[in-house]
Short mmCIF file of C-alpha atoms in Angstrom, two decimals:
data_model
loop_
_atom_site.label_atom_id
_atom_site.label_comp_id
_atom_site.label_asym_id
_atom_site.label_seq_id
_atom_site.Cartn_x
_atom_site.Cartn_y
_atom_site.Cartn_z
CA MET A 1 -14.36 36.69 -22.39
CA ARG A 2 -11.60 39.18 -21.71
CA LYS A 3 -8.69 38.21 -19.48
CA ASN A 4 -9.66 40.56 -16.64
CA SER A 5 -13.41 40.18 -16.91
CA ILE A 6 -15.48 39.56 -13.80
CA LYS A 7 -16.31 36.07 -15.02
CA ASN A 8 -12.63 35.21 -15.44
CA ILE A 9 -11.80 36.54 -11.96
CA ARG A 10 -14.59 34.44 -10.44
CA VAL A 11 -13.44 31.33 -12.30
CA ASN A 12 -9.87 31.92 -11.06
CA GLU A 13 -11.06 32.25 -7.46
CA GLU A 14 -13.23 29.14 -7.64
CA VAL A 15 -10.47 27.02 -9.21
CA LEU A 16 -8.00 28.30 -6.59
CA ARG A 17 -10.37 27.37 -3.76
CA GLU A 18 -11.05 23.88 -5.13
CA LEU A 19 -7.35 23.20 -5.86
CA ALA A 20 -6.38 24.25 -2.34
CA ASN A 21 -9.03 21.96 -0.84
CA MET A 22 -7.91 19.03 -2.99
CA ILE A 23 -4.22 19.45 -2.22
CA ARG A 24 -4.92 19.90 1.49
CA GLY A 25 -7.35 17.05 2.01
CA GLU A 26 -8.01 14.70 -0.88
CA ILE A 27 -4.68 13.85 -2.52
CA LYS A 28 -2.88 11.13 -0.56
CA ASP A 29 0.45 11.19 -2.44
CA PRO A 30 3.30 11.03 0.12
CA ARG A 31 5.52 13.15 -2.15
CA ILE A 32 3.29 16.19 -1.65
CA HIS A 33 4.58 18.23 1.28
CA PRO A 34 1.95 18.99 3.96
CA MET A 35 2.86 22.69 3.91
CA THR A 36 1.88 23.24 0.28
CA SER A 37 -0.36 26.14 -0.68
CA VAL A 38 -1.88 27.43 -3.88
CA VAL A 39 -0.76 31.05 -4.22
CA ALA A 40 -2.57 32.01 -7.43
CA VAL A 41 -4.41 30.51 -10.37
CA ASP A 42 -4.56 31.93 -13.88
CA VAL A 43 -7.23 30.33 -16.07
CA ALA A 44 -7.08 31.21 -19.75
CA PRO A 45 -10.10 33.10 -21.09
CA ASP A 46 -11.10 30.13 -23.29
CA LEU A 47 -11.00 27.80 -20.22
CA LYS A 48 -8.59 25.41 -21.96
CA ALA A 49 -5.46 26.00 -19.85
CA CYS A 50 -4.71 26.87 -16.26
CA LYS A 51 -1.49 27.86 -14.51
CA ALA A 52 -1.49 27.07 -10.81
CA TYR A 53 1.26 28.75 -8.78
CA ILE A 54 2.27 26.52 -5.86
CA SER A 55 4.30 27.50 -2.80
CA VAL A 56 6.02 24.84 -0.69
CA LEU A 57 7.34 25.66 2.76
CA GLY A 58 10.45 23.50 2.94
CA ASP A 59 13.70 22.78 1.19
CA GLU A 60 14.39 22.42 -2.54
CA GLU A 61 13.94 18.64 -2.43
CA ALA A 62 10.46 18.96 -0.88
CA ALA A 63 9.46 21.41 -3.62
CA LYS A 64 10.69 19.06 -6.36
CA ASN A 65 8.89 16.09 -4.84
CA THR A 66 5.69 18.10 -4.42
CA LEU A 67 5.73 19.20 -8.06
CA ALA A 68 6.33 15.59 -9.16
CA GLY A 69 3.43 14.40 -7.00
CA LEU A 70 1.09 17.07 -8.31
CA LYS A 71 2.11 16.34 -11.89
CA SER A 72 1.27 12.66 -11.43
CA ALA A 73 -2.10 13.59 -9.89
CA GLU A 74 -3.09 15.99 -12.71
CA GLY A 75 -5.67 13.61 -14.15
CA TYR A 76 -7.37 13.08 -10.80
CA ILE A 77 -7.30 16.83 -10.04
CA ARG A 78 -8.80 17.69 -13.43
CA ARG A 79 -11.54 15.08 -13.05
CA GLU A 80 -12.44 16.37 -9.58
CA LEU A 81 -12.46 19.97 -10.84
CA ALA A 82 -14.86 18.93 -13.60
CA ARG A 83 -17.08 17.28 -11.00
CA THR A 84 -17.11 20.20 -8.54
CA ILE A 85 -17.01 23.24 -10.85
CA ASN A 86 -19.56 23.51 -13.63
CA LEU A 87 -17.56 24.88 -16.57
CA ARG A 88 -17.93 24.40 -20.29
CA ASN A 89 -14.34 23.15 -20.52
CA THR A 90 -12.22 21.82 -17.69
CA PRO A 91 -8.80 23.44 -18.00
CA GLU A 92 -5.54 21.54 -18.45
CA ILE A 93 -3.55 22.35 -15.30
CA THR A 94 0.13 23.28 -15.26
CA PHE A 95 1.75 23.54 -11.83
CA ILE A 96 4.44 26.22 -11.42
CA LEU A 97 6.60 26.61 -8.33
CA ASP A 98 6.18 30.09 -6.85
CA GLN A 99 9.05 31.18 -4.62
CA SER A 100 7.84 34.72 -3.93
CA ILE A 101 6.88 33.97 -0.30
CA GLU A 102 10.27 32.40 0.37
CA TYR A 103 11.97 35.37 -1.33
CA GLY A 104 9.96 37.80 0.82
CA VAL A 105 10.97 36.04 4.04
CA LYS A 106 14.62 36.07 2.96
CA MET A 107 14.49 39.79 2.13
CA SER A 108 12.76 40.55 5.43
CA LYS A 109 15.55 38.77 7.34
CA MET A 110 18.18 40.72 5.41
CA ILE A 111 16.43 44.02 6.20
CA ASP A 112 16.22 43.05 9.88
CA GLU A 113 19.97 42.31 9.93
CA VAL A 114 20.80 45.69 8.42
CA THR A 115 18.46 47.65 10.72
CA LYS A 116 19.69 45.96 13.94
CA ASP A 117 23.18 47.37 13.26
CA ILE A 118 21.72 50.85 12.85
CA LYS A 119 19.83 50.72 16.17
CA ALA A 120 22.98 49.87 18.15
#
């Protein structure tokens, strides 16, 4: 299976949907911030590994705690993925903090500051 094959894209979408549902509703770890979202998922073509990009709306401490909570719940998450998604192999999940949304908001504010001076 090639990296950009239709099957791989479908697997990525399904894993993303299931991860988002689990983080939103099933995991009861108090370290996981309520405003946590799964931005993207990249499942390897051999279905052995998965990188899940997580965005946390909050401060640096909330992001650290959320990653720690997700790391401790990896076994539960993998077991639930195996139960809900019928794959030959259930991927080993690695959670990566994605700060692109936060970066975009910061850049948008900076652009707004520059353009308000021009309008005056």
